Coordinates of C-alpha atoms in Angstrom, one line a residue:
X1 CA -8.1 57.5 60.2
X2 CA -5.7 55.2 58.9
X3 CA -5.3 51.1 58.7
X4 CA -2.9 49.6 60.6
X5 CA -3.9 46.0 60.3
X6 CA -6.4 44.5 57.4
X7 CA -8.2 40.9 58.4
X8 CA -10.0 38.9 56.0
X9 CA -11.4 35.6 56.7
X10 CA -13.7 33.5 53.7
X11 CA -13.1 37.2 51.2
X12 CA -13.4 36.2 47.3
X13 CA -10.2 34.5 46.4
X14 CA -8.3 36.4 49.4
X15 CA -6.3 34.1 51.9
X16 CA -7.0 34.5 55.2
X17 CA -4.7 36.8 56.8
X18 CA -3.7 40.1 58.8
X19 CA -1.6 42.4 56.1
X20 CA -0.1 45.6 58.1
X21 CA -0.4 48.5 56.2
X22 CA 1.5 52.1 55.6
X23 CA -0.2 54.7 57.1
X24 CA 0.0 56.8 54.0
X25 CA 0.9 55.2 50.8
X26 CA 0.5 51.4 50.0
X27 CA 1.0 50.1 46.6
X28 CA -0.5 46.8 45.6
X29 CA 1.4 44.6 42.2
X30 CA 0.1 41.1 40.7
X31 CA -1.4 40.2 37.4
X32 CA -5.3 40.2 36.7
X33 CA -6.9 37.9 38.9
X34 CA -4.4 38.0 41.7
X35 CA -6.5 39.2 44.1
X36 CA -5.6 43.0 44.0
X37 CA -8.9 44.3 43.5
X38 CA -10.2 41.9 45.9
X39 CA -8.1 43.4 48.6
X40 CA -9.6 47.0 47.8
X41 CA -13.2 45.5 47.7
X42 CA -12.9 44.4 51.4
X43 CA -11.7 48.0 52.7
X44 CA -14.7 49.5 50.6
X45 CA -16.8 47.0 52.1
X46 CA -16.4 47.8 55.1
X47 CA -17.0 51.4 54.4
X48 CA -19.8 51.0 52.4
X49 CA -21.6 47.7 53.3
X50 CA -21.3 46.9 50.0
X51 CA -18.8 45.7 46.9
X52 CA -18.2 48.0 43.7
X53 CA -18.0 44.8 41.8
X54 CA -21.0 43.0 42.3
X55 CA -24.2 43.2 43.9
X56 CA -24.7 40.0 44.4
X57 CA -23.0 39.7 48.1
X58 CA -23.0 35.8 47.4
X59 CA -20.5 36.3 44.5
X60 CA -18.5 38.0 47.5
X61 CA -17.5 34.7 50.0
X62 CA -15.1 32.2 49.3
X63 CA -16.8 29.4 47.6
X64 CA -18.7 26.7 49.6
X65 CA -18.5 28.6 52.7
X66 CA -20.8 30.4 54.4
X67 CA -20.1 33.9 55.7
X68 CA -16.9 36.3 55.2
X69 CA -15.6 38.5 57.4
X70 CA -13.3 42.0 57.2
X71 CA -12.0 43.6 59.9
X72 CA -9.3 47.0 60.7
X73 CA -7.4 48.0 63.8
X74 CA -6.6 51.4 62.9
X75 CA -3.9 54.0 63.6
X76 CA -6.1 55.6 67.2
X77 CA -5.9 51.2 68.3
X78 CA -9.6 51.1 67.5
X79 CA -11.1 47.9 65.4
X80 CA -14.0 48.1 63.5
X81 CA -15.3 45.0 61.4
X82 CA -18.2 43.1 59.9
X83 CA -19.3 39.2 59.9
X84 CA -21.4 39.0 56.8
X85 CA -23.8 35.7 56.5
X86 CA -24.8 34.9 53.5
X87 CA -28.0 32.7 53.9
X88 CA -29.8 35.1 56.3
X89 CA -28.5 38.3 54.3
X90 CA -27.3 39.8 58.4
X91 CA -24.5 41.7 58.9
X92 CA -22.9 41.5 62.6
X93 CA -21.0 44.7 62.8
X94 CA -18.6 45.4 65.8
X95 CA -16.6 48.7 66.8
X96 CA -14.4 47.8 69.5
X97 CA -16.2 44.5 70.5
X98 CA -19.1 46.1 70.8
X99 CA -22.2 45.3 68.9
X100 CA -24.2 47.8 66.5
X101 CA -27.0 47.5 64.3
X102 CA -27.0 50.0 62.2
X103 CA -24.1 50.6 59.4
X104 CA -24.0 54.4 59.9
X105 CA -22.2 53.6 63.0
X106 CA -19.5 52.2 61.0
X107 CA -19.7 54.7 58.2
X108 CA -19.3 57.2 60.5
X109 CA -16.3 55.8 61.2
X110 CA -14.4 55.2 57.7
X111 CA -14.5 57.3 55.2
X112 CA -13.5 55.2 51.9
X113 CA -13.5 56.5 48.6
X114 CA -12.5 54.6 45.3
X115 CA -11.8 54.9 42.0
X116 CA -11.6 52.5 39.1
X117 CA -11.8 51.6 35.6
X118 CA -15.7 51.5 35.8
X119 CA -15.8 54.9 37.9
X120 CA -15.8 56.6 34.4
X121 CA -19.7 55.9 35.0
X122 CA -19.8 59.2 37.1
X123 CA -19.7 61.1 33.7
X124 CA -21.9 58.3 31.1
X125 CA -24.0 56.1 33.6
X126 CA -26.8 58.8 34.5
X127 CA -27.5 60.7 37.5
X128 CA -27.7 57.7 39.9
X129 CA -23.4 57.6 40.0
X130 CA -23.1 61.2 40.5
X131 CA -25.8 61.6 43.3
X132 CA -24.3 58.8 45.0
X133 CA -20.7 60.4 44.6
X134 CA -22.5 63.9 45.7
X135 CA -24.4 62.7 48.4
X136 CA -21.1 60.0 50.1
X137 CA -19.2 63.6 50.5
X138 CA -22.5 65.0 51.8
X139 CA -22.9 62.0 54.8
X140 CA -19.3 63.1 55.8
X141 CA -19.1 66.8 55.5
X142 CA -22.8 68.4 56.3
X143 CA -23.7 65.9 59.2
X144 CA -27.5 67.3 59.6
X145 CA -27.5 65.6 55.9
X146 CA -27.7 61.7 57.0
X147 CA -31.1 62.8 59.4
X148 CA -32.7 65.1 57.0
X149 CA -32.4 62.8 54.1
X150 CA -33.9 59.8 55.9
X151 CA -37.1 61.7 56.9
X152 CA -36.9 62.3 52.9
X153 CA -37.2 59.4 52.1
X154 CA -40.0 58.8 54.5
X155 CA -42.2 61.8 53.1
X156 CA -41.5 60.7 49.6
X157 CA -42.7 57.9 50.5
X158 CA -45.6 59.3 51.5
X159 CA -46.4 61.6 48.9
X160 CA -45.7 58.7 46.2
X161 CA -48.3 56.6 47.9
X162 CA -51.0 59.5 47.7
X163 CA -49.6 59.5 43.9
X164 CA -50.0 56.0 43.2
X165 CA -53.7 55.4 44.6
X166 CA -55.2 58.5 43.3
X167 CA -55.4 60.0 46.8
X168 CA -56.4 63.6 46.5
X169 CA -57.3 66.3 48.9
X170 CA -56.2 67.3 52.2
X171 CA -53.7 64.0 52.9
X172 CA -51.8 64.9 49.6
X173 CA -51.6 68.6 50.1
X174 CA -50.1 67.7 53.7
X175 CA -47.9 65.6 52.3
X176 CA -47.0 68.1 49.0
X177 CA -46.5 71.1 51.4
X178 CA -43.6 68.7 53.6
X179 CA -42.5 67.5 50.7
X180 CA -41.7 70.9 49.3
X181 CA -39.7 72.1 52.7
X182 CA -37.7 69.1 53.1
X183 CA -36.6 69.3 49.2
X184 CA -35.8 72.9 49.5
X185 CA -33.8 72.3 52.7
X186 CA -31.8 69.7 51.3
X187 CA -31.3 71.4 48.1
X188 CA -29.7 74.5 49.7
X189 CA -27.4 71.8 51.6
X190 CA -26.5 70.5 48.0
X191 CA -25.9 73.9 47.0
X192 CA -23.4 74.8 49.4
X193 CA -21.5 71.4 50.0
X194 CA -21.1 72.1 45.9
X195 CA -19.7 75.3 46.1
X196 CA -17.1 74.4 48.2
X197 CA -16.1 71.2 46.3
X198 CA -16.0 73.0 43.1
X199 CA -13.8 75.8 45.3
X200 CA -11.7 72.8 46.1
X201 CA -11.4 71.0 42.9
X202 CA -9.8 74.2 41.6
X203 CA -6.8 73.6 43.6
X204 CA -5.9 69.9 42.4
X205 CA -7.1 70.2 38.9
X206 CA -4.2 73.4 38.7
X207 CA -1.9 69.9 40.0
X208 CA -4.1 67.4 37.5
X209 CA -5.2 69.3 34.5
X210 CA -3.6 72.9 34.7
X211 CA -4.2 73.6 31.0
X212 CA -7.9 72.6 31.2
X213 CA -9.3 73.9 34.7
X214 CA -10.2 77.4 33.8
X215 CA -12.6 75.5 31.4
X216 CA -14.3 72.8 33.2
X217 CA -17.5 73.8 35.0
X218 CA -19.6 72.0 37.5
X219 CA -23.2 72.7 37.2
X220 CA -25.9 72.0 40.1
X221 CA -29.3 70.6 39.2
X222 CA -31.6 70.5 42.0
X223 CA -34.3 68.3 40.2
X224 CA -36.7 71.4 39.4
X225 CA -36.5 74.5 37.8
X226 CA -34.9 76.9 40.4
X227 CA -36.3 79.9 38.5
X228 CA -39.3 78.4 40.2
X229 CA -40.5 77.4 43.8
X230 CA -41.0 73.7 43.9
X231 CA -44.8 73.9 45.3
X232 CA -45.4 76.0 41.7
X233 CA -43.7 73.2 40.0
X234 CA -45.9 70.1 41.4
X235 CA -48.9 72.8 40.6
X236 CA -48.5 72.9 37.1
X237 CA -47.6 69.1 36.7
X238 CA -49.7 67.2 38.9
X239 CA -51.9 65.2 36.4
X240 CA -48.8 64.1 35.0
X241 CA -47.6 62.8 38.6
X242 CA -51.2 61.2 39.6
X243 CA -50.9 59.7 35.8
X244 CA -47.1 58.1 36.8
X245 CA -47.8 57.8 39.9
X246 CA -44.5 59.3 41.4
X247 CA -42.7 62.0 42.0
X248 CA -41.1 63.8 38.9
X249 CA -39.9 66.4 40.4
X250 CA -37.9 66.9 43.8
X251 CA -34.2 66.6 45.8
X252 CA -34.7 63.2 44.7
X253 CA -33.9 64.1 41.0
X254 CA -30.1 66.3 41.5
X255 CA -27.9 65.9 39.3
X256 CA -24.5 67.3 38.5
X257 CA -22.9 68.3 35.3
X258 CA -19.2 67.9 34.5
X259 CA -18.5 70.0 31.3
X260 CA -15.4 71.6 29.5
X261 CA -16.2 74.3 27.5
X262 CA -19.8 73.9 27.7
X263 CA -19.8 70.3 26.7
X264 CA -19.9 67.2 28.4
X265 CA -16.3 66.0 29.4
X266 CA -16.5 62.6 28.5
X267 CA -16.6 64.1 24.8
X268 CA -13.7 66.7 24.4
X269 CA -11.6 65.1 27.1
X270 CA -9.2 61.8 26.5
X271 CA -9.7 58.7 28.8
X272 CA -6.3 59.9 30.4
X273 CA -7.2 63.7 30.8
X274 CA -10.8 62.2 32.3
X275 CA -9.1 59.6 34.7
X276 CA -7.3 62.7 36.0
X277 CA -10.7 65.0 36.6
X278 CA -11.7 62.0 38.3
X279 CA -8.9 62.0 40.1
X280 CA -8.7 65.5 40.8
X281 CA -13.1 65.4 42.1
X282 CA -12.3 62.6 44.3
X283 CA -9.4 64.3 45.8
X284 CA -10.6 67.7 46.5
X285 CA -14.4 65.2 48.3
X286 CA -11.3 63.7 50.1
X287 CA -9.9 67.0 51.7
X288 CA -13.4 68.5 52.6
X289 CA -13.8 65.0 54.6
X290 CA -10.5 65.4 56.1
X291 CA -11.2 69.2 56.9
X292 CA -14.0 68.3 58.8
X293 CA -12.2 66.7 61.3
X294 CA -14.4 63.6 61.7
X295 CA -13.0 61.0 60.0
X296 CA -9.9 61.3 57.6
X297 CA -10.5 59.5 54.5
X298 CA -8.6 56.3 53.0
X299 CA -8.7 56.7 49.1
X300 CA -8.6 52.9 47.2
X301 CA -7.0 53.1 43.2
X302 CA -7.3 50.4 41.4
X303 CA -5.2 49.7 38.3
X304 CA -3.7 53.5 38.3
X305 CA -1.5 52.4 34.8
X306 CA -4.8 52.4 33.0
X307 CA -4.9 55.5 30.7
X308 CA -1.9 57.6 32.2
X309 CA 1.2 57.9 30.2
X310 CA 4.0 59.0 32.4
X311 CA 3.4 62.5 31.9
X312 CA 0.0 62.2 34.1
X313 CA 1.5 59.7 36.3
X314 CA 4.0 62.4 37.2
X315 CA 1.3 64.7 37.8
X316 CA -0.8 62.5 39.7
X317 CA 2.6 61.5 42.1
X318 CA 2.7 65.8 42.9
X319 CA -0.8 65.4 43.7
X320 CA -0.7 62.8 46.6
X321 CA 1.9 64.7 48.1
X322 CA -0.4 67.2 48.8
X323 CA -3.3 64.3 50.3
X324 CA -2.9 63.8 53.8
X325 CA -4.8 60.4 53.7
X326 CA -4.0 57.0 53.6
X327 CA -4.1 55.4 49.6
X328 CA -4.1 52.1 48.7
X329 CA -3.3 52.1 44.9
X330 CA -2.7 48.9 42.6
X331 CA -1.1 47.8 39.7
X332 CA -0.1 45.2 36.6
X333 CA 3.7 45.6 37.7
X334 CA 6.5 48.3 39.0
X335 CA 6.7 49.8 36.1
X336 CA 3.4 50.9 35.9
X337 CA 3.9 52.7 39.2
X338 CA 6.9 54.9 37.6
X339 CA 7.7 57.7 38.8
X340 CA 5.3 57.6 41.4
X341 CA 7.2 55.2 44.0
X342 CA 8.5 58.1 46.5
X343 CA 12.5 58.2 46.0
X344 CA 12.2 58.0 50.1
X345 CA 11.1 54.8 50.4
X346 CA 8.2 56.1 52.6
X347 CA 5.7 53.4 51.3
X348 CA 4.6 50.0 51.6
X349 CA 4.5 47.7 48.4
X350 CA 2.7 44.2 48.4
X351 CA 2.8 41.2 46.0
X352 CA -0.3 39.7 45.3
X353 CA -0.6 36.1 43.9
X354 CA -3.2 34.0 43.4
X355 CA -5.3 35.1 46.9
X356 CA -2.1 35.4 48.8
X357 CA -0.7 39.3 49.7
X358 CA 3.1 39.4 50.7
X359 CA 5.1 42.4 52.1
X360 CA 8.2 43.2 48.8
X361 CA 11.7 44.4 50.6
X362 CA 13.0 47.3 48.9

């Protein structure tokens, strides 16, 4: 899908008001503090039910007011939007006037992807930014994922209780034994939604990173040795669990590698060569959404100057050429945007100033 109208009302610094958007390319100028990363927060928000900023939805509303709300008609007529109090923590979501109460219904809807100055994190921050990055293409792409990871949750659960209190015997074993076949399930789904993004990310880092690609790997880790089953695994280290009390080992622990030559990237690669791997990952997640043919997915950039010279912005322009998504991409100033403004004037650029967002004639 694509946006045609954005609504905020009570958003951060944002003024309320209905901005009409491109359907592919939208470019977003104002100095820090404008409110340019506030108008990509709102679009994830609503994609994700929460901010990449903060977590701390309070820090989120306009000051001294009460709720916000963000809202989309997008290119199919449909609207989708949230009402967020802040008191009561409850969201009122609405697809078409109609009420829902969960936030998968939404999700399903919008696919949003972002990435910005702090999405370095997916290669220094630990494994909690890339499973989340993994597991956002898995929701979209292998849709038995979203069910089989929510009964999961519920046997982990389980089995961490039995962990925790010292409960041995027959419950834990029941619980082990489930445990074991939902991790193995969901690891083979992780396996092959991997394979084809790596199959994928060939093809835009041969845009990105041509000189690099044939040496940057992407390495699976399941969260247990796979030379092993995982029911040996909890065999040999189950005094250790009942003495932590969790889980060590499971589909709970994945994690993903990004290397070049056998080392991590973020050490042999620049901050520009790593924004453009980043780049290059989210992009080939983004085409496996849109290949799915359930939701086509709007991709958010913020501050796109930051560590590309203009060789790489010039390699990044031939790469959205090839997305067929809507992008929302922001910036200090035009000139940071060079040479990736389209010569056809097939875009939409916006002026942002303190809170308020105004259309820029060509």
């Amino acid at each position: 899908m694509s946006i045609e109208k954005l609504t905020t009302s009570n958003f951060r610094n944002l003024s309320d008001t209905t901005t009409l958007c491109h359907p592919a390319l939208n470019f977003l100028i104002g100095a820090n503090g404008s409110g340019k990363s506030s108008f990509l927060e709102s679009i994830f928000f609503l994609g994700h039910g929460k901010s990449f900023r903060t977590s701390k939805v309070e820090n989120i509303v306009l000051f001294d007011q009460s709720n916000f709300v963000v809202s989309v008609l997008n290119n199919h007529n449909k609207r989708f939007g949230l009402l967020k109090e802040i008191s009561s923590g409850t969201t009122d979501i609405k697809i078409d006037g109609v009420k829902h109460n969960k936030f998968s219904d939404l999700a399903q809807n919008i696919a949003v992807q972002i990435i910005t100055p702090e999405s370095f994190k997916l290669f220094f921050g630990g494994p909690r930014e890339r499973r989340r990055f993994v597991d956002l293409g898995m929701f979209h792409v292998k849709h038995v994922f979203s069910e089989q990871w929510k009964e999961f949750t519920q046997i982990l659960k389980q089995r961490n209780a039995c962990l925790k209190n010292n409960l041995r015997g027959q419950q834990f074993e029941y619980w082990t034994d489930k445990f074991s076949e939902s991790c193995t399930s969901i690891a083979q789904l992780r396996f092959d939604y991997l394979a084809d993004l790596k199959a994928e990310l060939s093809k835009w880092l041969t845009i990105l990173l041509p000189k690099y690609k044939d040496d940057i790997s992407v390495t699976y880790l399941q969260g247990w040795n796979s030379k092993k089953s995982l029911l040996d695994v909890l065999a040999l280290n189950i005094e250790r669990e009942f003495e932590k009390g969790h889980s060590l080992f499971g589909a709970q622990r994945f994690d993903v590698r990004f290397q070049y030559k056998g080392l991590s990237i973020e050490n042999l690669l620049s901050r520009g060569q790593q924004k453009l791997f980043l780049l290059a990952l989210t992009f080939a997640q983004a085409k496996m959404i849109e290949q799915v043919k359930r939701v086509k997915p709007i991709l958010l950039i913020d501050d796109i100057g930051a560590e590309l010279d203009l060789h790489s912005r010039e390699a990044f322009y031939q790469s959205i050429k090839e997305v067929d998504c809507q992008i929302f991409i922001t910036a200090i100033d035009e000139q940071a945007l060079e040479p990736i403004i389209p010569k056809d004037n097939n875009y939409y650029m916006f002026h942002v100033e303190h809170g308020r967002i105004s259309a820029i004639s060509k």
